[in-house]
Amino acid sequence: MRTHHCNELRDSDIGQTVTLIGWVNSARDHGGVIFIDLRDREGLTQCVFRPEESPTIAQLSHTLREEDVVQVVGLVSKRLAGSENPKMATGAIEIVAKELKIVNKAEVLPFQLDKELSNEDLRMKYRYLDLRRARMSKNIRQRAIITSAARRYLDESGFFEVETPILSNPTPEGARDFLVPSRLNPGRFYALPQAPQQYKQLMMVAGLEKYYQIARCFRDEDLRADRQPEFTQIDIEASFVGQEDIIKLVEGLLASMFKAGLGIDVPTPFPRMTYREAEDIYGSDKPDTRYDMKITDLAEVFSSTEFKIFRSTLDNGGVVRAINAKGYAGVTTGQMNRLNEIAIQAGLPVKTLAFVKYENGEFKSPLWKFFTDAEKDALVSTLTIEEGDIVFFVAGKRESVSTILGRVRVEIAEMMDLVKDSTAYNFLWVVDFPLLAQDEETGDWVAVHHPFTRPNPDDLEKLKSGDYANVRAVAYDVVLNGYELGGGSIRIHEKDLQSTMFSALGIDAEEQQIKFGHLLDAFRFGAPPHGGLALGLDRIAMLIAGEDSIREVIAFPKNNKGADLMAQSPCQIDFKLLREVYVQSTWKDPKLAAEKSTQA
Amino acid sequence: MRTHHCNELRDSDIGQTVTLIGWVNSARDHGGVIFIDLRDREGLTQCVFRPEESPTIAQLSHTLREEDVVQVVGLVSKRLAGSENPKMATGAIEIVAKELKIVNKAEVLPFQLDKELSNEDLRMKYRYLDLRRARMSKNIRQRAIITSAARRYLDESGFFEVETPILSNPTPEGARDFLVPSRLNPGRFYALPQAPQQYKQLMMVAGLEKYYQIARCFRDEDLRADRQPEFTQIDIEASFVGQEDIIKLVEGLLASMFKAGLGIDVPTPFPRMTYREAEDIYGSDKPDTRYDMKITDLAEVFSSTEFKIFRSTLDNGGVVRAINAKGYAGVTTGQMNRLNEIAIQAGLPVKTLAFVKYENGEFKSPLWKFFTDAEKDALVSTLTIEEGDIVFFVAGKRESVSTILGRVRVEIAEMMDLVKDSTAYNFLWVVDFPLLAQDEETGDWVAVHHPFTRPNPDDLEKLKSGDYANVRAVAYDVVLNGYELGGGSIRIHEKDLQSTMFSALGIDAEEQQIKFGHLLDAFRFGAPPHGGLALGLDRIAMLIAGEDSIREVIAFPKNNKGADLMAQSPCQIDFKLLREVYVQSTWKDPKLAAEKSTQA
């Protein structure tokens, strides 16, 4: 239906007769002659319908409207001097049309394609039009290109892609599962996988040695923030490897994806930081290192302080820490309120953040008077406080102080637009995660990554003796500009160690057998040492596309109620169909119920 | 953990010290010295533990059992003259071990890996061991290789892979859907997609032009025959294309997959046949053309017959047709019974197939006496009946006769082992499918492919006038050796034509809007002409692997009850979790019910 696409014809093609097909991107009437920009996937070409060429098609061309699908046969011609468009790849030429076929007329669109649309619902309802925009079209194609690059890299590294079941089993110790009633097994349910974790480990037991999958995963969570009920991860597992092997592989993988997507060379190896360092210095296990504003410990500065709050905090094993927001002394009251809110949400037990401002050569602070001159001097030099700076203090338990200052740090960076025009891609490995963490409410120990994560061999005794807080995992996260791109670990491959781990999580022998029997069984028959990692493809695609939401890199996303407004999914299902799979809905529509009760 | 894999070391490596890691494939004691074949993903290497090298490890080597995971450090050495194994790639050398580390001991396996196992349940329960067998390991890897080749081919052809939702909508007019209750949308359900049909068409409306996806699809069908509740298709859609474009693309795609999987060059273009021809000549829309045994029409032979059954059939617009099973006159009574059974299942209204045998120079047939000499002569020459042949006749309606003879043909081919040692790959396009077919029971017209298939432009008037039986579709199937590999069509892209098609299927305007509103809407805004195809990846992988079941090329398949015996999926779910998604099970366990009633 075409001889060329719409981004192909150049000066050198002048004189050729060509056939193009695509959408009318725009139509203009210049003194009775219609000019259109014809658009296809690749670009735009100007076509002109001159009455002297063909009165019939010139007349027909007056009926053209935006988004009509048309086929044009015509002569590639030089544009009139002065009417070239250097911004357009095909801007030197135009097609003087000899034939015009209106393939499919378009009605007026519900919104314009060349303007940004803030009505998300409308975008989602007409997603097939939203995806016509240049930006969205680029995003979807760029995602395909980086995914393809990832596959190529893994193929070339000796990995085999293997598909694992979507009709799977609940994830014990995981988030909430999506459930699928089984018709052939009445009363039973499949669960959609939160990750192919056990399948990939079992493939290692099977001897595949190097597996990957661009795997669809599912979590039935409340969709606050930028989450989707289904998402895609690059799932990797290998046998006979250690942490260094996985890190090297993934650095190469990410580099290949960024090269394919953006044409940039990501320097490797990435910097590394322990979890402890990340928390202490940035108050986050996924620090954005594009800006500094590090958390500084003030134990030395205040070692002899008589300021009560600091004194008692330090005496009780707590910490006093601060960040210096350089040049931010002009913070507004509104911003300050916002920072206080953030800090309180993050756990600050008082209503305002303590601060010291240095403005016009003066220190301003409700605290200043409590510090000795020596403390003041030490503070200024430790935090290199200069004119225009503002320092925020938090005193309290180490973890809590980190979290609060970490959140405040991120918020200030946003308020100050510190990374607005940054083109930096600050990759980072965070290593030496703790194996277990204690649930604050229940006091139970839970796995920080998952129950299959290998304890650091140096900490095995601590695990066995119950000193859970100090057991490190052989687990690693890869972070980019404050986003966690993915994480992984070396796994347990021994039945006994796996049982010990389950016991630490409060899973007794019987429950272990019920929930994890096949994995424990598998470890009895020659399981190799193995480990892996999973990367969030949606998020990587989002960062490469320069978008703020993964919805912008998913062709047909759900909204924050888990609904697809275009396809009207999820939908109501006839009760007879439900009966066939042995379930019934327990939902009473409040409206219907109200009606019925009125009738009654 | 290794310097080489187990299929790497050769003569030229002799003298090197290497480290290997893998599984003990076999262990042999030769006069007190232990020899093992060490196995990894790539192959086998013999290791020997000589006491003179290290008494400690020689002693340790006596504890080695099959499937232990071990790491061996040793010297690559020439095998003793006469003990080379030319069948083994590494058969010239052996590793004289200096170090041995038992990485993970294996218990005795539930079955032996080097023997075929007929107990499917046991294979499935221990799938991670079943996958260790050379054959299964090859299958899984070969599937990855051909999938990767398919992706590469499509990438290079300008197609972009786009992921479509798994949490999707019911497929109207399709098979039974798997349903997923929604927690965030009480009383509503997602359905798992039977195919991404509408999404891929909407991507064409979005202007993507060339889309593909290796897509997981789901059908909740009874799992007779070789079906899986989830399966994978290579899903393709393109804009501004016709049937020829898709056919050419897919020929190249399949050729690239067979080249990658088997190293063979598949000749293209593939032969073509109309649906009508395929049904008339082979009695099937997916004929196996590796053997002949064509269905022959005998209208001319019996044009003046006075044999009552044939006479009345022909006079009533029916057909008399036959196949000649060459050299099969020696068919046993058992085989004959089986053929009669097959024919009856396929719709034969009498109890036995009519036949003529030519054995020892004599024609044997219950019918022979009813034929004139001229008819006999014509029959013999039309069907080239020779010594040892047997001819089967069916008289009746054209479609029914085709179906019966088609099934009998396939069964005879199997009984005669006609394709047992065949290495032929007979690809074939079947084109010009009918658009609609009438349900025999209800009399309703149903779509032969699906409701989005484009009618042949020459038959549009017939569609509009209700002459549904004679409307051809622009639809095509690709067939290999009697298996349908996939099928596709050019689609309808006009709202009005789509409505006409829905109406033919008995879907009124209101129902059209409810079920297909978003597609009909999309067609209003400049939908391009488009079409595509979907290939069954499981089946292609099966045929390339030379397997009889798709289960052999799926890492973790379900059994014929839709269950995964390894992961114990599907499983029971606590009613509280069900309540969270607003459903309850209606299944009363008969055992429990019995107990309760006893108690009562």
Tab-separated table of N, CA, C and O in Angstrom, chain B residues 572 587-599:
chain	number	residue	atom	x	y	z
B	572	GLN	N	-6.226	-24.925	47.948
B	572	GLN	CA	-7.327	-24.348	48.708
B	572	GLN	C	-6.926	-22.992	49.269
B	572	GLN	O	-5.751	-22.773	49.575
B	587	TRP	N	-18.438	-24.708	46.461
B	587	TRP	CA	-18.120	-26.124	46.411
B	587	TRP	C	-18.247	-26.751	47.789
B	587	TRP	O	-17.666	-26.290	48.765
B	588	LYS	N	-19.058	-27.810	47.833
B	588	LYS	CA	-19.157	-28.573	49.072
B	588	LYS	C	-18.392	-29.862	48.844
B	588	LYS	O	-18.766	-30.666	47.971
B	589	ASP	N	-17.340	-30.009	49.583
B	589	ASP	CA	-16.560	-31.238	49.451
B	589	ASP	C	-17.472	-32.421	49.762
B	589	ASP	O	-18.025	-32.515	50.861
B	590	PRO	N	-17.667	-33.352	48.799
B	590	PRO	CA	-18.601	-34.462	49.034
B	590	PRO	C	-18.237	-35.258	50.287
B	590	PRO	O	-19.105	-35.673	51.037
B	591	LYS	N	-16.938	-35.406	50.545
B	591	LYS	CA	-16.523	-36.157	51.739
B	591	LYS	C	-16.969	-35.449	53.001
B	591	LYS	O	-17.562	-36.023	53.897
B	592	LEU	N	-16.671	-34.136	53.046
B	592	LEU	CA	-17.064	-33.348	54.201
B	592	LEU	C	-18.570	-33.369	54.384
B	592	LEU	O	-19.078	-33.546	55.487
B	593	ALA	N	-19.274	-33.211	53.263
B	593	ALA	CA	-20.732	-33.199	53.318
B	593	ALA	C	-21.242	-34.518	53.898
B	593	ALA	O	-22.127	-34.541	54.764
B	594	ALA	N	-20.629	-35.603	53.451
B	594	ALA	CA	-21.026	-36.929	53.948
B	594	ALA	C	-20.804	-37.017	55.461
B	594	ALA	O	-21.670	-37.452	56.222
B	595	GLU	N	-19.627	-36.538	55.891
B	595	GLU	CA	-19.329	-36.555	57.327
B	595	GLU	C	-20.371	-35.778	58.110
B	595	GLU	O	-20.877	-36.243	59.123
B	596	LYS	N	-20.650	-34.593	57.623
B	596	LYS	CA	-21.582	-33.736	58.331
B	596	LYS	C	-22.949	-34.385	58.459
B	596	LYS	O	-23.571	-34.340	59.502
B	597	SER	N	-23.380	-34.970	57.331
B	597	SER	CA	-24.719	-35.543	57.368
B	597	SER	C	-24.743	-36.732	58.343
B	597	SER	O	-25.728	-36.989	59.017
B	598	THR	N	-23.623	-37.446	58.449
B	598	THR	CA	-23.542	-38.530	59.427
B	598	THR	C	-23.682	-37.977	60.841
B	598	THR	O	-24.424	-38.480	61.674
B	599	GLN	N	-22.922	-36.878	61.069
B	599	GLN	CA	-22.985	-36.254	62.393
B	599	GLN	C	-24.404	-35.785	62.716
B	599	GLN	O	-24.871	-35.951	63.843
